Coordinates of C-alpha atoms and ligand atoms in Angstrom, one line a residue:
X1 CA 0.0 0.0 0.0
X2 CA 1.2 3.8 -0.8
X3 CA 2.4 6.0 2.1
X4 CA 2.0 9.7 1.5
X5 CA 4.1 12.6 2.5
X6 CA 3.2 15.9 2.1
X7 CA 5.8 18.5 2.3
X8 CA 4.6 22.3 3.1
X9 CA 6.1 25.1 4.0
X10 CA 6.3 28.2 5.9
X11 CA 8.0 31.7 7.0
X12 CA 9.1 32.2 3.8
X13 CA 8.7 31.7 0.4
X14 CA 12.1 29.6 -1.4
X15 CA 12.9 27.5 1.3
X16 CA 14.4 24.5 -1.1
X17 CA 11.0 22.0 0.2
X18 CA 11.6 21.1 -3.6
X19 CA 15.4 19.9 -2.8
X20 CA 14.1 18.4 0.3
X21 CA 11.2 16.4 -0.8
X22 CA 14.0 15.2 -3.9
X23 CA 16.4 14.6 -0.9
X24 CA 13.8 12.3 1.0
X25 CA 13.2 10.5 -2.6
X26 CA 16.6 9.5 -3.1
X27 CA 16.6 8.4 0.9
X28 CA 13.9 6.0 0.1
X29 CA 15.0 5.1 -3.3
X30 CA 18.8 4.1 -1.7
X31 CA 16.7 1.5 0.9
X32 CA 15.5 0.2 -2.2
X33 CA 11.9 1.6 -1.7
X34 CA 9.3 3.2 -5.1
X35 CA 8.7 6.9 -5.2
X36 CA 6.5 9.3 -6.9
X37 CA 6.7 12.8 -6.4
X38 CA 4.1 15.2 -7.4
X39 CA 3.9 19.2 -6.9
X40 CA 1.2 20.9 -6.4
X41 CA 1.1 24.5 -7.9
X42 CA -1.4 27.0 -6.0
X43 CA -1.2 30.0 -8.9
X44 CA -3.7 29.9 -11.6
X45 CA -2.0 29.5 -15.0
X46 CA -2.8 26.2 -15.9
X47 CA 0.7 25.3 -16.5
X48 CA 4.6 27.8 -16.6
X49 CA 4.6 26.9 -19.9
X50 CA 4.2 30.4 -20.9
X51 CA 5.1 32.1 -17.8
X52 CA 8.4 34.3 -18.4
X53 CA 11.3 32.3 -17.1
X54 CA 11.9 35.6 -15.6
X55 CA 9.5 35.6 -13.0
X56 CA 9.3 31.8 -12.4
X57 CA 12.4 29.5 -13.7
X58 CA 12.9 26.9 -16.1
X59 CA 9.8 25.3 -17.3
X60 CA 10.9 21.6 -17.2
X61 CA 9.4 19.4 -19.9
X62 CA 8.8 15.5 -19.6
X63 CA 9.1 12.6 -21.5
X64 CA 5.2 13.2 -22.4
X65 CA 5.2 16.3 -23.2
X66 CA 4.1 18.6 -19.8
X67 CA 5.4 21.5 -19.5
X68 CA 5.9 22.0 -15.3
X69 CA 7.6 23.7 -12.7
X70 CA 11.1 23.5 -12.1
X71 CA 11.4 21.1 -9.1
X72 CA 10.0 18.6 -11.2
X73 CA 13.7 18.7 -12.9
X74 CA 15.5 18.4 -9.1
X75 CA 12.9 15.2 -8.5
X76 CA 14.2 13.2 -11.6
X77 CA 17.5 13.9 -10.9
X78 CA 17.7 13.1 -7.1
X79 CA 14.9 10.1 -7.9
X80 CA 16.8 8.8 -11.2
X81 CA 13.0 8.9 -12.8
X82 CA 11.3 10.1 -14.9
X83 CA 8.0 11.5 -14.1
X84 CA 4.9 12.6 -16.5
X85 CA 2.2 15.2 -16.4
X86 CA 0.8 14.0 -13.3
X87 CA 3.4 14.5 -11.2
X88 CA 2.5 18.4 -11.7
X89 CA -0.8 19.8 -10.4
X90 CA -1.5 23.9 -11.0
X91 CA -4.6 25.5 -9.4
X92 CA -5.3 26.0 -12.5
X93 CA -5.5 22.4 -14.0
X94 CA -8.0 21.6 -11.4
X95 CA -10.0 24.9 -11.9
X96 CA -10.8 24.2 -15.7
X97 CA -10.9 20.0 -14.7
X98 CA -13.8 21.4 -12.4
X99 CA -15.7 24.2 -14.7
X100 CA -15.4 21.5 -17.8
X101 CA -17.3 19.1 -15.8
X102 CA -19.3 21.9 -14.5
X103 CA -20.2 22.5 -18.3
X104 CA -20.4 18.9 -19.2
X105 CA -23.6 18.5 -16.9
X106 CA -21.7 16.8 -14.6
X107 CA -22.7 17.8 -10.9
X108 CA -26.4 17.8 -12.7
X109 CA -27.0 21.2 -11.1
X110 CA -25.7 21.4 -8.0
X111 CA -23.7 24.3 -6.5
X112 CA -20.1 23.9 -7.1
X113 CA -17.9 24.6 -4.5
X114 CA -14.5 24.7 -3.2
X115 CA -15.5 22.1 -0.4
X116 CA -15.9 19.5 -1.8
X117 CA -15.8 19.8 -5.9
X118 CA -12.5 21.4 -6.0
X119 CA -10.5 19.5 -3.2
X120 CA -12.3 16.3 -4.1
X121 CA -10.5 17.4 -7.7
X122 CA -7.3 17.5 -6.2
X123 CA -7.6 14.4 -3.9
X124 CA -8.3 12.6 -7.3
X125 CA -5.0 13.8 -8.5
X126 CA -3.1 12.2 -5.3
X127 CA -5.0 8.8 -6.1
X128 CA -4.5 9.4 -9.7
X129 CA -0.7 9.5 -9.6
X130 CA -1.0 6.6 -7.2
X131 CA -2.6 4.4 -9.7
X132 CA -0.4 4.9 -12.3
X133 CA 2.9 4.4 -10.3
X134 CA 1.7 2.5 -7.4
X135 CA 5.0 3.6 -5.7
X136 CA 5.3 2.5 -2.0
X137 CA 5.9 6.3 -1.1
X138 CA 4.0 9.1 -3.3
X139 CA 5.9 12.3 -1.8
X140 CA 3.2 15.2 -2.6
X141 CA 4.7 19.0 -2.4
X142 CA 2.8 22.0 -1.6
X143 CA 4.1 25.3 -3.5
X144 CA 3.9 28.5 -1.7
X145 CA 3.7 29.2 2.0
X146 CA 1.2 28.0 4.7
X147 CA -1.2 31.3 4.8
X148 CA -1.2 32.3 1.5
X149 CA -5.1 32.8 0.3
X150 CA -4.9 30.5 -2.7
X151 CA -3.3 27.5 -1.4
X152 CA -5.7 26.7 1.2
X153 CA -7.5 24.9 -0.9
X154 CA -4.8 22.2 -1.5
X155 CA -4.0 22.6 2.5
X156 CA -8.1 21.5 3.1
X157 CA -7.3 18.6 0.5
X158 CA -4.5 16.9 2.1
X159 CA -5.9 17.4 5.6
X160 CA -9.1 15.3 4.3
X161 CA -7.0 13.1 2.8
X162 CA -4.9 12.5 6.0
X163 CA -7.7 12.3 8.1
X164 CA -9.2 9.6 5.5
X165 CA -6.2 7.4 5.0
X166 CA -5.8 7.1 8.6
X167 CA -3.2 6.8 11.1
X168 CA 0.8 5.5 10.3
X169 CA -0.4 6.2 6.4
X170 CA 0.2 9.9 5.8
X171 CA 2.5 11.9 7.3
X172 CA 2.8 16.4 6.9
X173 CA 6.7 17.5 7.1
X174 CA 6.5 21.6 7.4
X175 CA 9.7 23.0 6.2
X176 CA 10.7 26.3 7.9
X177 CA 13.4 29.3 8.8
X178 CA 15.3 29.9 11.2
X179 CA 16.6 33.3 11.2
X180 CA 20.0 34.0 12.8
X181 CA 20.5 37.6 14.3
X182 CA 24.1 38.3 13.8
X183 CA 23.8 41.2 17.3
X184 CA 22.7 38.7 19.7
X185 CA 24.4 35.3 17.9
X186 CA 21.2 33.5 17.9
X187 CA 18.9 31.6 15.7
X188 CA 14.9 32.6 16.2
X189 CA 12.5 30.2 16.5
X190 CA 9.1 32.1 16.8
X191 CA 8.4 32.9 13.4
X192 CA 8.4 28.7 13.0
X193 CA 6.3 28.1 15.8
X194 CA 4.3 30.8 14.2
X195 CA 4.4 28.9 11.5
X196 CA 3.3 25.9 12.7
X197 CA 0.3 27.4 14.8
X198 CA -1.1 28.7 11.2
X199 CA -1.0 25.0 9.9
X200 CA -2.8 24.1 12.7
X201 CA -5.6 26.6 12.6
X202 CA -6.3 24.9 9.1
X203 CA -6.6 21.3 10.9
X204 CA -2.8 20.0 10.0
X205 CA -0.5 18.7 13.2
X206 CA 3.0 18.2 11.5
X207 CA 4.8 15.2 12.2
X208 CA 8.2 16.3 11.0
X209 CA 9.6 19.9 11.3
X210 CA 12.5 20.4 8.9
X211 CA 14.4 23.7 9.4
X212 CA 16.7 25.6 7.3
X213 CA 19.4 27.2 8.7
X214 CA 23.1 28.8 8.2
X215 CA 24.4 27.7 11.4
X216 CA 23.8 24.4 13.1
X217 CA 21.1 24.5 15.8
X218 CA 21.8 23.9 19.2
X219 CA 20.4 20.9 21.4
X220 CA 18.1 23.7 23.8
X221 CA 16.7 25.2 20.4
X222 CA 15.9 21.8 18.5
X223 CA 14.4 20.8 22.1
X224 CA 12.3 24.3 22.0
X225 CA 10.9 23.7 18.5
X226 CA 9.8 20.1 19.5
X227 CA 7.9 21.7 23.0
X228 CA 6.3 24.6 21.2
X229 CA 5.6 22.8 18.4
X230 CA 4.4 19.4 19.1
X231 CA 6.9 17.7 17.3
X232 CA 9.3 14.5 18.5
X233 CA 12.7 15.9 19.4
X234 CA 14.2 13.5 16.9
X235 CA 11.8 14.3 13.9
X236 CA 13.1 18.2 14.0
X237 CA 15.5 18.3 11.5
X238 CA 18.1 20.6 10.5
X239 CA 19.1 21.3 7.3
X240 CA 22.1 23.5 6.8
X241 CA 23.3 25.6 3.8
X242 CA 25.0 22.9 1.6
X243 CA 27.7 24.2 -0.7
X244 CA 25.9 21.2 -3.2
X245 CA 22.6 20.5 -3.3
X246 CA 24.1 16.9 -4.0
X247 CA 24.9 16.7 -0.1
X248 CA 21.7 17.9 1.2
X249 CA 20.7 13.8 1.2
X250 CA 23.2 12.7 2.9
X251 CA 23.2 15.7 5.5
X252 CA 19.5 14.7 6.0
X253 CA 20.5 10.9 6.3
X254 CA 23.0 11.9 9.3
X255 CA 19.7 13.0 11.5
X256 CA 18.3 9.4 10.7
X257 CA 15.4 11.4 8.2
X258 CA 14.5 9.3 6.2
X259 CA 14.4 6.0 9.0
X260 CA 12.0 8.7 11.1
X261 CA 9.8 8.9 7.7
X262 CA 9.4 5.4 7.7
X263 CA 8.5 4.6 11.6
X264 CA 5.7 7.6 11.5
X265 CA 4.5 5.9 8.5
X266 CA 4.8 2.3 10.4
X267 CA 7.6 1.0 8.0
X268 CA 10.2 -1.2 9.4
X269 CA 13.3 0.5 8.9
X270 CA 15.6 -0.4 6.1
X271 CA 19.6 0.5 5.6
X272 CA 20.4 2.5 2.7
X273 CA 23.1 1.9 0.2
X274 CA 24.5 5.5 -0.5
X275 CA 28.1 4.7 -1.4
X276 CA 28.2 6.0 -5.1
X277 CA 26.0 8.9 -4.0
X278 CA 29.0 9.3 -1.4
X279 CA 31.4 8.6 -4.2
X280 CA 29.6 11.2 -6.2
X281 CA 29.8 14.2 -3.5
X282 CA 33.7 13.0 -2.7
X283 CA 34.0 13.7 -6.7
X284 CA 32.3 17.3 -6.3
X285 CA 34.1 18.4 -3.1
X286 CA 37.6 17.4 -4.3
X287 CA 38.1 18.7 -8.1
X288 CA 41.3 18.9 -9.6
X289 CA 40.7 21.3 -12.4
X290 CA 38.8 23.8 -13.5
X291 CA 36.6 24.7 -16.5
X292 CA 34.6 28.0 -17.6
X293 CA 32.0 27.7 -19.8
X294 CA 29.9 30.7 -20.9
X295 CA 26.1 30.7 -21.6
X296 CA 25.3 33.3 -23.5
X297 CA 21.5 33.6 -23.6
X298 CA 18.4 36.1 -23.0
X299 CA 17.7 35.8 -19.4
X300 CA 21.0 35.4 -17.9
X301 CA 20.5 37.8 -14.9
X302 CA 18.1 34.5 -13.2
X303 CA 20.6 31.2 -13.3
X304 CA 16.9 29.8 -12.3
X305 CA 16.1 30.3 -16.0
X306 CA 18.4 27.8 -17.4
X307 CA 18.8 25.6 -14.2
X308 CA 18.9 22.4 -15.8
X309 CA 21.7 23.6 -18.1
X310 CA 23.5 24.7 -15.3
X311 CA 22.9 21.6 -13.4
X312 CA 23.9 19.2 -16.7
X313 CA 27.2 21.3 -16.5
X314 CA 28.0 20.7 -12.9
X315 CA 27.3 16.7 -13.6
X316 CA 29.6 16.5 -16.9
X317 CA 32.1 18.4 -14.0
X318 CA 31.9 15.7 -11.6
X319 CA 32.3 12.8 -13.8
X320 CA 36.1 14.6 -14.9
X321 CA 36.8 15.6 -11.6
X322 CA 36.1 19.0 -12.8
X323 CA 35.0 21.9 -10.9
X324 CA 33.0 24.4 -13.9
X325 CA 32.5 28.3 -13.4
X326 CA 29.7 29.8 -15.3
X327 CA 30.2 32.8 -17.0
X328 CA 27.1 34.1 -17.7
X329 CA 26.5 36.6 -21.2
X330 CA 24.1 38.4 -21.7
X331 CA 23.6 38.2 -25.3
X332 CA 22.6 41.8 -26.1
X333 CA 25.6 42.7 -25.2
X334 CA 27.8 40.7 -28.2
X335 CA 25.5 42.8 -30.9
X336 CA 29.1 44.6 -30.9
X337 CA 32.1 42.3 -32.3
X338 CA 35.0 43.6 -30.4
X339 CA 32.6 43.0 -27.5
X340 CA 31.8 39.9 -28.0
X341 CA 35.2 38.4 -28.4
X342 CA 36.5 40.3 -25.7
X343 CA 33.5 38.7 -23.5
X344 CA 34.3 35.3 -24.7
X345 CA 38.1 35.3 -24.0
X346 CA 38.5 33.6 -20.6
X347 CA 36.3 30.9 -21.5
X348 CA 36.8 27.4 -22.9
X349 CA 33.6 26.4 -23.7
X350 CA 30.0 27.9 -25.1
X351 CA 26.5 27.0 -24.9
X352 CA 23.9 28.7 -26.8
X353 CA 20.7 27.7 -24.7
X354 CA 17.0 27.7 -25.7
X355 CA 14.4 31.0 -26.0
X356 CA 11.7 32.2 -27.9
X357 CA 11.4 35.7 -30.1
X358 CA 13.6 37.4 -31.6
X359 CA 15.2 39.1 -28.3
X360 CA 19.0 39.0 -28.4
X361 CA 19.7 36.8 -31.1
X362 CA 21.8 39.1 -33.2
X363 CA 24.0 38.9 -29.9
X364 CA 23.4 34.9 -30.4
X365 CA 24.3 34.7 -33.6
X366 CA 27.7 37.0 -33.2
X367 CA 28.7 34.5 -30.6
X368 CA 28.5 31.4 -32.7
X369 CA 30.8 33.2 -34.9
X370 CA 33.0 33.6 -32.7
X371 CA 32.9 29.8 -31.5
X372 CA 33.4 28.4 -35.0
X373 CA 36.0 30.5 -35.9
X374 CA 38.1 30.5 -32.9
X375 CA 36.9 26.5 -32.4
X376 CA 35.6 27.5 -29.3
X377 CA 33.4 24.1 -27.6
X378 CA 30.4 24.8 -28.8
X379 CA 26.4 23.4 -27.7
X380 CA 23.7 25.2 -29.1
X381 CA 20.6 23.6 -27.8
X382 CA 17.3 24.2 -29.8
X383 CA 17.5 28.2 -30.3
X384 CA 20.8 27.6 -29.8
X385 CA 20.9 25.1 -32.8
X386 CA 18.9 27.0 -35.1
X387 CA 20.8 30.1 -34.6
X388 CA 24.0 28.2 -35.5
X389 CA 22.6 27.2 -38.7
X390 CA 21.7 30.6 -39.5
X391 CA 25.0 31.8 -38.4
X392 CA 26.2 29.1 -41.0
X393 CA 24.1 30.1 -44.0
X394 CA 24.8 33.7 -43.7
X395 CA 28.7 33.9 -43.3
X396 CA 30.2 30.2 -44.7
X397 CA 27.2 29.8 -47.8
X398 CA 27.0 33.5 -47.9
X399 CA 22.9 33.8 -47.9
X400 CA 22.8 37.2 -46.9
X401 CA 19.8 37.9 -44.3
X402 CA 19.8 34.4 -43.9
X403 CA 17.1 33.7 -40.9
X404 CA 14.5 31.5 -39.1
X405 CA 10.9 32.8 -40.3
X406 CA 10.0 33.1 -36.4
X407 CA 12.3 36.4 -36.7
X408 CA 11.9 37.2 -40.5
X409 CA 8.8 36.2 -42.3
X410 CA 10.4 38.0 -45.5
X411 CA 14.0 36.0 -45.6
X412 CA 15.2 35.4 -48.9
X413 CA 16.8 32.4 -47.1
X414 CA 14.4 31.0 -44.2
X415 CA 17.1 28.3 -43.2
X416 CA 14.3 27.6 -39.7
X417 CA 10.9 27.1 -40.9
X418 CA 7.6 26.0 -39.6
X419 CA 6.9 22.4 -40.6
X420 CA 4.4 21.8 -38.3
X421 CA 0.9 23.2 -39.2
X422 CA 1.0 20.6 -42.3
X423 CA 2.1 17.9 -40.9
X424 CA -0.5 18.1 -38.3
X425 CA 1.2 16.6 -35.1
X426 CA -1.7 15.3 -33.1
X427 CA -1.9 15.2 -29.6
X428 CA 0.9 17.5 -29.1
X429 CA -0.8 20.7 -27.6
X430 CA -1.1 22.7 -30.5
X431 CA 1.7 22.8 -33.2
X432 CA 4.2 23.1 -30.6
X433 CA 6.6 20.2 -30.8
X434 CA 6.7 19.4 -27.0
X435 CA 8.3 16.1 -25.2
X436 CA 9.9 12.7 -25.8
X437 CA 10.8 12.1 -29.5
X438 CA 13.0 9.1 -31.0
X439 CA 15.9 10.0 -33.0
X440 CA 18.3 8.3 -35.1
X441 CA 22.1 8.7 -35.2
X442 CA 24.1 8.8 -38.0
X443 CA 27.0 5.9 -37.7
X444 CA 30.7 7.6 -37.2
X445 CA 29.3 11.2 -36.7
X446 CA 31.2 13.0 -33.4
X447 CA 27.7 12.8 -31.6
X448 CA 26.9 9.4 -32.5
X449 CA 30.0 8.1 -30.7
X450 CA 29.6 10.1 -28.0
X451 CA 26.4 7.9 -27.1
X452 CA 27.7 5.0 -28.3
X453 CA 24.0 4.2 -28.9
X454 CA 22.3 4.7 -32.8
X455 CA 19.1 5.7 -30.9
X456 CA 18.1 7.8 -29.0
X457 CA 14.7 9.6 -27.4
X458 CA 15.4 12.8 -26.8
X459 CA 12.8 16.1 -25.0
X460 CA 11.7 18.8 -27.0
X461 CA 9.9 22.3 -27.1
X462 CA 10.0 24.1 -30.5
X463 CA 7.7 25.7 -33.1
X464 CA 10.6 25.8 -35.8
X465 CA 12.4 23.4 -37.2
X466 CA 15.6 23.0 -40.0
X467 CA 14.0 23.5 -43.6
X468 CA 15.0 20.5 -45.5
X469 CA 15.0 22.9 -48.8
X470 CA 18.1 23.7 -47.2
X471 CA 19.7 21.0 -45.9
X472 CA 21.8 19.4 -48.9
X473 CA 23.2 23.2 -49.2
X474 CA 24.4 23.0 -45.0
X475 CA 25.9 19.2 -45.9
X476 CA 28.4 20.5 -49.2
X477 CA 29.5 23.1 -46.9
X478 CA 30.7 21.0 -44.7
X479 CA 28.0 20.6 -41.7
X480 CA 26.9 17.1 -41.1
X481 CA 23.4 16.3 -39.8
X482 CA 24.2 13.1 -36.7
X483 CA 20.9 13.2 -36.0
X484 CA 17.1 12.7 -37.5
X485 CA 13.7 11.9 -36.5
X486 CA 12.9 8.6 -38.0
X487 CA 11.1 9.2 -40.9
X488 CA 13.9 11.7 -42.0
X489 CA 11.5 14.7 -42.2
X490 CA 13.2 16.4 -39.2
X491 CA 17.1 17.5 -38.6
X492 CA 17.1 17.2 -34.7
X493 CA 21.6 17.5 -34.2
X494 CA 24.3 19.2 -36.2
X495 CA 27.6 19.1 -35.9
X496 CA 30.8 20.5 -37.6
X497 CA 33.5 17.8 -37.6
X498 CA 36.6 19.3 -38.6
X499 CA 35.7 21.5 -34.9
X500 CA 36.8 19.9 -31.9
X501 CA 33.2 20.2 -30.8
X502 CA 30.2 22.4 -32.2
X503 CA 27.2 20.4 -32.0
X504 CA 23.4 22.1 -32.3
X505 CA 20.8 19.7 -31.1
X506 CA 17.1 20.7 -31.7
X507 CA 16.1 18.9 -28.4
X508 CA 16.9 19.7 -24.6
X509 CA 19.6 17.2 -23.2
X510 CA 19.6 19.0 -20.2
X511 CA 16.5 17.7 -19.2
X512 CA 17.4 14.2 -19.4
X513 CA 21.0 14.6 -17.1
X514 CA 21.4 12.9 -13.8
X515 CA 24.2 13.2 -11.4
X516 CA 25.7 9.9 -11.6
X517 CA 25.0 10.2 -15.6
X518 CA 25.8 13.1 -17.4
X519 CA 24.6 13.7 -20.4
X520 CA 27.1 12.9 -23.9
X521 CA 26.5 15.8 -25.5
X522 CA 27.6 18.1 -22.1
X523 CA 30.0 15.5 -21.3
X524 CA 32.0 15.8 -24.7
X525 CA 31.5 19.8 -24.5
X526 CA 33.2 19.6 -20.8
X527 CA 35.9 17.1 -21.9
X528 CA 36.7 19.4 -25.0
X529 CA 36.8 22.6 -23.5
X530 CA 39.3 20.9 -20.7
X531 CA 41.6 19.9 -23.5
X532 CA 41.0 24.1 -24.9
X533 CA 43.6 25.6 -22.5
Ligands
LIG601 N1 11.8 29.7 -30.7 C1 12.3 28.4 -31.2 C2 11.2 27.6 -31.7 O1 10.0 27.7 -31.3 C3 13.2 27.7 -30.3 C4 12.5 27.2 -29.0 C5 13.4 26.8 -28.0 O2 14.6 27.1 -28.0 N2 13.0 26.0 -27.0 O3 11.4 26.7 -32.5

């Protein structure tokens, strides 16, 4: 039978419950245990998937094609899994599940109402995500903190739920702050029993406190929080700044987490086999080189935007002992040449990440040029890609004004073009390419040897693709297409081979990167631009 584990939080908003609740998965998963772990989203858009990446992060696409919120990307990376459109509930999924029905006929004219049509709407999605996974632990996170106005109604759902379930079979962990005041030397407590007391007003006694902290908390305090708070003194938890989020599991397995977990949910205890996630932090703490790569993208002032890039860097680091600094360019700043070389100096490797409109791409495009003539490691990952074929066409075949028709409708020489709308993609959302695709790989290409596999399924999120009226033009100048969808119609990876390394893929490897795996295409980028200095 499932256990459930809700995670909520409180004090204040960016605690890292996401990095915890992927902490407590990979706990479980290391005692050899199943886990599913599903977030629940209180705003209103029905999914990020068109909320700036500004404001909110990465969207993080899965294998089936959902576009969700970033700590879906932390929970298939600490889990090792790969999780689907259920594991990501908006407000705004269960709003329009509700007023369809409503429309449909369905409650055959009764009011509708929060209590119960909208929480039994989100219980469903619990018992949903159950069905299809039937994990022994579904791990359910709340976004947002306990008090806001518009998650209470996922706060009533889970406290139903709990109450329905019954005892030892869902549990509520409350993550929280502890500020330190610097004058006096001391870490507060109130504003978590504060915390705390708010859950409770809305029927929710947490079983597990977990609180964040920059300095470790003293016995007295820990034994405060458990008083005040009605909480066992060994299920308050500390966790600590971590200088990786990689050691945040093995920080929580110190406090005996995940074995506390597991007697509230009355689960015999089970040991853990964490060596090469041990192995793995030893590798990060102790680099022996390092390794600068710039991204040089539109919304570089939030590293949230790109945080699986960032993250599939740090892994291709670890495997090569490698410690990589970011340098992060701001493409709009590379519209000047001079400028742009001078920017991309003290680096030895580029990536050209993903984006939509035509914000910045001049900047884009000036820094592929500089890449490919100074062969600079290069990955330029689906904008990225199409930008370097442009950048291709216009200065190696000379097609003057060369573009993708998503910038220029008029090109003389639309080298990125929709496909799509003829083609008629079903079941895609729309003519939006979006999730898992198969691709195959062309024998003795760079890229195909770097998986050592001839096919592969890859995660995508594109309107435009590479206009096949073009392609036999690309391949006499030299570019060779390692990659293509099966039927042939689509150009998914490019690559240069007389470069050391300047691959475009049309898809987004970064999604599909894991600690202890890193991803070829990032792996070969790290390993070249090691070898630039
Ligand atoms: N804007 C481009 C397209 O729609 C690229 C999208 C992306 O980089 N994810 O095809």
């Amino acid at each position: 039978m499932t256990k459930y584990i809700f995670i909520t939080g409180g004090v204040v908003s960016s605690l890292g419950k996401g990095i915890i609740g992927a902490s407590l998965g990979k706990l479980l998963r290391a005692r050899g245990f199943s886990v599913a772990i599903q977030k629940f989203d209180p705003y209103i858009n029905v999914d990020p998937g068109s909320m700036c990446p500004f404001q909110h992060g990465e969207v993080f696409i899965t294998d089936d094609g959902a576009e969700t919120d970033l700590d879906l990307g932390h929970y298939e990376r600490f889990v090792d899994a790969n999780f689907s459109s259920l594991n990501s509930v908006t407000s705004g999924k269960i709003y329009q599940a509700v007023i369809n029905k409503e429309r449909n006929g369905e409650y055959f004219g009764g009011t509708v109402q929060v209590i119960p049509h909208i929480t039994n709407e989100i219980k469903s999605r619990i018992i949903q995500t159950q069905k299809f996974y039937k994990p022994d632990f579904q791990i359910i996170e709340i976004g947002g903190t306990v008090g806001d106005i518009e998650g209470l109604p996922f706060i009533e759902s889970i406290r139903q739920f709990k109450s329905e379930i019954g005892i030892g079979n869902a549990i509520n962990i409350h993550c929280t702050l502890l500020p330190y005041l610097s004058t006096s030397g001391e870490l507060k407590t109130k504003p978590s029993q504060h915390s705390v007391n708010t859950l409770r007003s809305y029927g929710i006694q947490p079983e597990i406190l977990v609180c964040r902290t920059a300095k470790p908390i003293p016995k007295i305090e820990k034994e405060k929080l458990a008083l005040f708070c009605s909480i066992a003194k060994e299920a308050v938890i500390e966790c600590k700044d971590m200088k990786s989020i990689y050691e945040v599991p093995l920080a929580l397995e110190e406090q005996n987490f995940a074995n506390v977990v597991l007697k509230l949910l009355q689960t015999p205890e089970k040991e853990a086999d964490l060596e090469s996630w041990k192995a793995l932090v030893n590798r990060i703490n102790h680099p022996d080189k390092t390794v600068k790569i710039a991204i040089a993208g539109k919304f570089t002032k939030l590293s949230d935007a790109y945080i699986s890039i960032v993250e599939a860097i740090k892994h291709a680091g670890y495997e090569q002992s490698a410690k990589t600094e970011i340098k992060w360019i701001n493409s709009d700043e590379c519209t000047d040449k001079t400028r742009c070389a001078e920017l991309l100096n003290d680096v030895q490797g580029l990536i050209v990440p993903g984006g939509f409109g035509i914000k910045n791409v001049d900047g884009m495009i000036n820094v592929i040029t500089y890449a490919r003539e100074n062969n600079l490691p290069f990955l330029g990952i689906c904008l990225g890609m199409q930008c370097a074929i442009t950048e291709f066409a216009r200065n190696v075949l000379k097609m003057k004004d060369a573009n993708s028709t998503e910038f220029n409708n008029h090109t003389p020489y639309p080298v990125i073009d929709l496909l799509l709308e003829d083609k008629e993609l079903k079941g895609y959302g729309g003519p939006m390419r979006c999730g898992a695709y198969d691709c195959k790989l062309k024998k003795g290409t760079k890229v195909q040897e770097a998986y050592g596999i001839n096919k592969i399924s890859e995660r995508h999120k594109h309107r435009y693709e590479v206009n096949p009226e073009f392609v036999e033009d690309l391949q006499k100048a030299g570019m060779v297409f390692s990659g293509e969808s099966n039927d042939g119609m689509f150009k998914e990876i490019m690559e240069l081979p007389q470069l050391n390394w300047f691959v475009g893929c049309q898809f987004h490897p970064e999604f599909k990167s894991r600690p202890e795996r890193p991803h070829p295409l990032f792996r070969e980028l790290i390993s070249s631009a090691l070898k630039q200095k």
